[in-house]
Amino acid sequence: MVDDMKIGIVGAAGRMGQMCVRQVAEWQGCSVSGATEVSSHKALGHDAGELAGIGNIGVPLTADPEGLVEGADAVIDFTSPAVTASHAHLCMRAGTALIAGTTGLSDEHEAGLLEASAKAVIVRAPNMSVGVTLLLALTERVAGMLDDEFDIEIVEMHHRHKVDAPSGTALGLGEAAAAGRAVRLSDVKKTKRDGHTGPRTPGEIGFATLRGGDVVGDHTVVFSGAGERIELSHKAASRAIFAAGAVRAALWSRGKSPGLYSMKAVLGFED
Ligand code: NAD
């Protein structure tokens, strides 16, 4: 019989952190081994399960990232870019898997994750849901089948608290579309239009960002041709889908060789 997988949650009082505590406690084959928060957080010392609304699970919140990483087989991190990069470093030293859901990572943070992946399994995805992972695969495929006569625009909407734009998922969809067209997103990306913009540049991939209310996450990739339009959409109704994907990735990481993986690999959507 295989032991339950020990999963640590970083940022356990946050919106995604609480959702992850709930999911890990509910899934078979794993348990919450630790939970951390920033050292100034008022919830330190409180039970992670109670905070997440599922009752006491005997895991108090600490501000001890080393202890969290060393006591876990995998750590799930939905926090902020610098925090995630520092946990990647700790996971590299301990050989613990890191499931990194944080978005808005700079090139420097990305390089940190890549470096850590030489010694630890790192699963990184701006969107951990099954549906968006499929949308990414479909976007790449459709972009590869249509030529430049079809303009690609990506529209996203999120809740009013979101701090980065366009969303990591929208940028991921842009990367997928660019890959399908065999171009680099950085060469064709258009994230702002204001004032006298002139006509659309052929081949560009445009982004539009909407913010408001409590929208969990809507994404649409529009392929606009002459006289016809194709739209691929995903709408998230609950944050539970992201946490469920993260737990799935954590369970999948067991026994895998060190490396930087995407959710496509976790879900078997890539060769
Ligand atoms: P949030 O602000 O509710 O939660 C973040 C938590 O991290 C906070 O409780 C904060 O106190 C804590 N934190 C900050 N510094 C810390 C530290 N040093 N140690 C431990 N904890 C620390 O934010 P959120 O809505 O849960 O989103 C977090 C991140 O996850 C964002 O980047 C968001 O875009 C991303 N996200 C990704 C997905 C996905 O599927 N990949 C889905 C939803 C959100």
Tab-separated table of N, CA and C and ligand atoms in Angstrom, residues 10-17 36-39 41 62 65 77-81 83 86-87 100-104 125-129 159 162-164 169 216 239 242-243, ligand 1:
chain	number	residue	atom	x	y	z
A	10	VAL	N	1.242	26.713	0.387
A	10	VAL	CA	1.801	28.056	0.633
A	10	VAL	C	0.656	29.063	0.468
A	11	GLY	N	0.617	30.066	1.343
A	11	GLY	CA	-0.439	31.090	1.216
A	11	GLY	C	-1.803	30.512	1.546
A	12	ALA	N	-1.857	29.694	2.607
A	12	ALA	CA	-3.065	28.910	2.895
A	12	ALA	C	-4.269	29.740	3.334
A	13	ALA	N	-4.050	31.016	3.662
A	13	ALA	CA	-5.206	31.858	4.023
A	13	ALA	C	-5.724	32.623	2.812
A	14	GLY	N	-5.043	32.527	1.686
A	14	GLY	CA	-5.457	33.241	0.476
A	14	GLY	C	-6.662	32.571	-0.176
A	15	ARG	N	-7.205	33.221	-1.211
A	15	ARG	CA	-8.390	32.661	-1.891
A	15	ARG	C	-8.090	31.275	-2.452
A	16	MET	N	-7.000	31.155	-3.220
A	16	MET	CA	-6.670	29.846	-3.796
A	16	MET	C	-6.122	28.897	-2.732
A	17	GLY	N	-5.367	29.443	-1.786
A	17	GLY	CA	-4.791	28.602	-0.731
A	17	GLY	C	-5.876	27.863	0.038
A	36	THR	N	1.414	27.464	5.182
A	36	THR	CA	2.136	28.666	5.601
A	36	THR	C	1.421	29.942	5.154
A	37	GLU	N	1.848	31.020	5.779
A	37	GLU	CA	1.395	32.358	5.400
A	37	GLU	C	2.547	33.328	5.599
A	38	VAL	N	2.389	34.518	5.091
A	38	VAL	CA	3.395	35.557	5.251
A	38	VAL	C	3.526	35.870	6.756
A	39	SER	N	4.748	36.224	7.199
A	39	SER	CA	5.029	36.304	8.643
A	39	SER	C	4.179	37.348	9.384
A	41	HIS	N	0.926	37.757	8.874
A	41	HIS	CA	-0.508	37.424	8.707
A	41	HIS	C	-1.205	37.157	10.044
A	62	THR	N	1.881	28.338	9.734
A	62	THR	CA	3.171	28.820	10.224
A	62	THR	C	3.752	29.791	9.203
A	65	PRO	N	8.681	28.487	5.738
A	65	PRO	CA	8.689	27.863	4.416
A	65	PRO	C	9.610	26.655	4.313
A	77	ASP	N	1.590	26.213	-4.596
A	77	ASP	CA	1.848	27.627	-4.347
A	77	ASP	C	1.037	28.512	-5.292
A	78	PHE	N	0.040	29.186	-4.735
A	78	PHE	CA	-0.690	30.246	-5.444
A	78	PHE	C	-0.490	31.504	-4.599
A	79	THR	N	0.594	32.233	-4.830
A	79	THR	CA	0.850	33.408	-3.990
A	79	THR	C	1.206	34.606	-4.868
A	80	SER	N	2.498	34.972	-4.863
A	80	SER	CA	2.966	36.076	-5.719
A	80	SER	C	4.292	35.634	-6.347
A	81	PRO	N	4.690	36.288	-7.452
A	81	PRO	CA	5.856	35.797	-8.207
A	81	PRO	C	7.124	35.612	-7.376
A	83	VAL	N	7.471	35.170	-4.163
A	83	VAL	CA	7.294	34.086	-3.174
A	83	VAL	C	7.436	32.732	-3.874
A	86	SER	N	11.020	31.963	-4.701
A	86	SER	CA	11.833	31.549	-3.549
A	86	SER	C	11.457	30.124	-3.118
A	87	HIS	N	10.187	29.744	-3.274
A	87	HIS	CA	9.816	28.357	-2.952
A	87	HIS	C	10.403	27.377	-3.964
A	100	ALA	N	3.244	25.231	-9.172
A	100	ALA	CA	3.272	26.694	-9.135
A	100	ALA	C	2.124	27.275	-9.960
A	101	GLY	N	1.126	27.814	-9.257
A	101	GLY	CA	-0.038	28.370	-9.955
A	101	GLY	C	0.007	29.878	-10.090
A	102	THR	N	0.956	30.523	-9.411
A	102	THR	CA	1.051	31.990	-9.428
A	102	THR	C	1.236	32.516	-10.845
A	103	THR	N	0.583	33.628	-11.149
A	103	THR	CA	0.747	34.230	-12.479
A	103	THR	C	1.536	35.534	-12.369
A	104	GLY	N	1.887	36.092	-13.515
A	104	GLY	CA	2.599	37.370	-13.537
A	104	GLY	C	4.085	37.231	-13.274
A	125	ALA	N	1.663	26.296	-14.467
A	125	ALA	CA	0.613	26.586	-15.448
A	125	ALA	C	-0.146	27.821	-14.993
A	126	PRO	N	-0.333	28.780	-15.887
A	126	PRO	CA	-1.098	29.965	-15.506
A	126	PRO	C	-2.567	29.648	-15.268
A	127	ASN	N	-2.983	28.473	-15.720
A	127	ASN	CA	-4.360	28.040	-15.471
A	127	ASN	C	-4.339	26.526	-15.334
A	128	MET	N	-4.752	26.056	-14.144
A	128	MET	CA	-4.606	24.629	-13.847
A	128	MET	C	-5.866	23.830	-14.179
A	129	SER	N	-6.860	24.447	-14.815
A	129	SER	CA	-8.100	23.705	-15.049
A	129	SER	C	-7.989	22.797	-16.273
A	159	HIS	N	-12.354	39.054	-11.952
A	159	HIS	CA	-12.833	39.817	-10.795
A	159	HIS	C	-12.007	41.093	-10.550
A	162	LYS	N	-8.080	41.236	-9.248
A	162	LYS	CA	-6.918	40.717	-9.985
A	162	LYS	C	-5.904	41.830	-10.229
A	163	VAL	N	-4.599	41.526	-10.009
A	163	VAL	CA	-3.591	42.601	-10.071
A	163	VAL	C	-2.753	42.597	-11.348
A	164	ASP	N	-2.819	41.533	-12.154
A	164	ASP	CA	-2.002	41.512	-13.373
A	164	ASP	C	-2.890	41.446	-14.613
A	169	THR	N	-3.441	33.337	-18.168
A	169	THR	CA	-4.099	32.403	-19.090
A	169	THR	C	-4.225	33.011	-20.477
A	216	VAL	N	-14.827	34.755	-12.023
A	216	VAL	CA	-13.723	33.841	-11.697
A	216	VAL	C	-12.699	33.824	-12.825
A	239	ARG	N	-13.487	28.635	-8.463
A	239	ARG	CA	-12.040	28.485	-8.340
A	239	ARG	C	-11.650	27.052	-8.002
A	242	PHE	N	-9.371	25.163	-10.442
A	242	PHE	CA	-7.925	25.404	-10.445
A	242	PHE	C	-7.256	24.594	-9.329
A	243	ALA	N	-7.889	24.582	-8.167
A	243	ALA	CA	-7.329	23.842	-7.039
A	243	ALA	C	-7.343	22.342	-7.337
B	1	NAD	P1	-4.653	35.931	-2.629
B	1	NAD	O1	-4.076	37.297	-2.449
B	1	NAD	O2	-6.041	35.686	-2.154
B	1	NAD	O3	-3.702	34.856	-1.894
B	1	NAD	C1	-2.312	34.900	-1.854
B	1	NAD	C2	-1.884	34.517	-0.448
B	1	NAD	O4	-0.463	34.358	-0.403
B	1	NAD	C3	-2.238	35.587	0.595
B	1	NAD	O5	-2.995	35.008	1.649
B	1	NAD	C4	-0.897	36.078	1.065
B	1	NAD	O6	-0.880	36.515	2.422
B	1	NAD	C5	-0.046	34.830	0.875
B	1	NAD	N1	1.400	35.093	0.918
B	1	NAD	C6	2.054	36.222	0.508
B	1	NAD	N2	3.377	36.099	0.789
B	1	NAD	C7	3.556	34.874	1.347
B	1	NAD	C8	4.691	34.178	1.841
B	1	NAD	N3	5.916	34.720	1.824
B	1	NAD	N4	4.510	32.933	2.361
B	1	NAD	C9	3.280	32.368	2.389
B	1	NAD	N5	2.155	33.006	1.952
B	1	NAD	C10	2.300	34.234	1.434
B	1	NAD	O7	-4.490	35.598	-4.166
B	1	NAD	P2	-5.234	34.461	-5.024
B	1	NAD	O8	-6.460	35.017	-5.639
B	1	NAD	O9	-5.347	33.200	-4.194
B	1	NAD	O10	-4.202	34.277	-6.226
B	1	NAD	C11	-2.848	33.947	-5.989
B	1	NAD	C12	-2.127	33.753	-7.317
B	1	NAD	O11	-2.659	32.621	-8.011
B	1	NAD	C13	-2.263	34.927	-8.307
B	1	NAD	O12	-1.035	35.067	-8.993
B	1	NAD	C14	-3.349	34.464	-9.251
B	1	NAD	O13	-3.298	35.097	-10.508
B	1	NAD	C15	-3.002	33.000	-9.337
B	1	NAD	N6	-4.068	32.112	-9.811
B	1	NAD	C16	-3.692	31.107	-10.651
B	1	NAD	C17	-4.611	30.155	-11.070
B	1	NAD	C18	-4.150	28.995	-11.901
B	1	NAD	O14	-4.969	28.133	-12.285
B	1	NAD	N7	-2.852	28.886	-12.197
B	1	NAD	C19	-5.945	30.257	-10.659
B	1	NAD	C20	-6.316	31.305	-9.797
B	1	NAD	C21	-5.350	32.228	-9.370
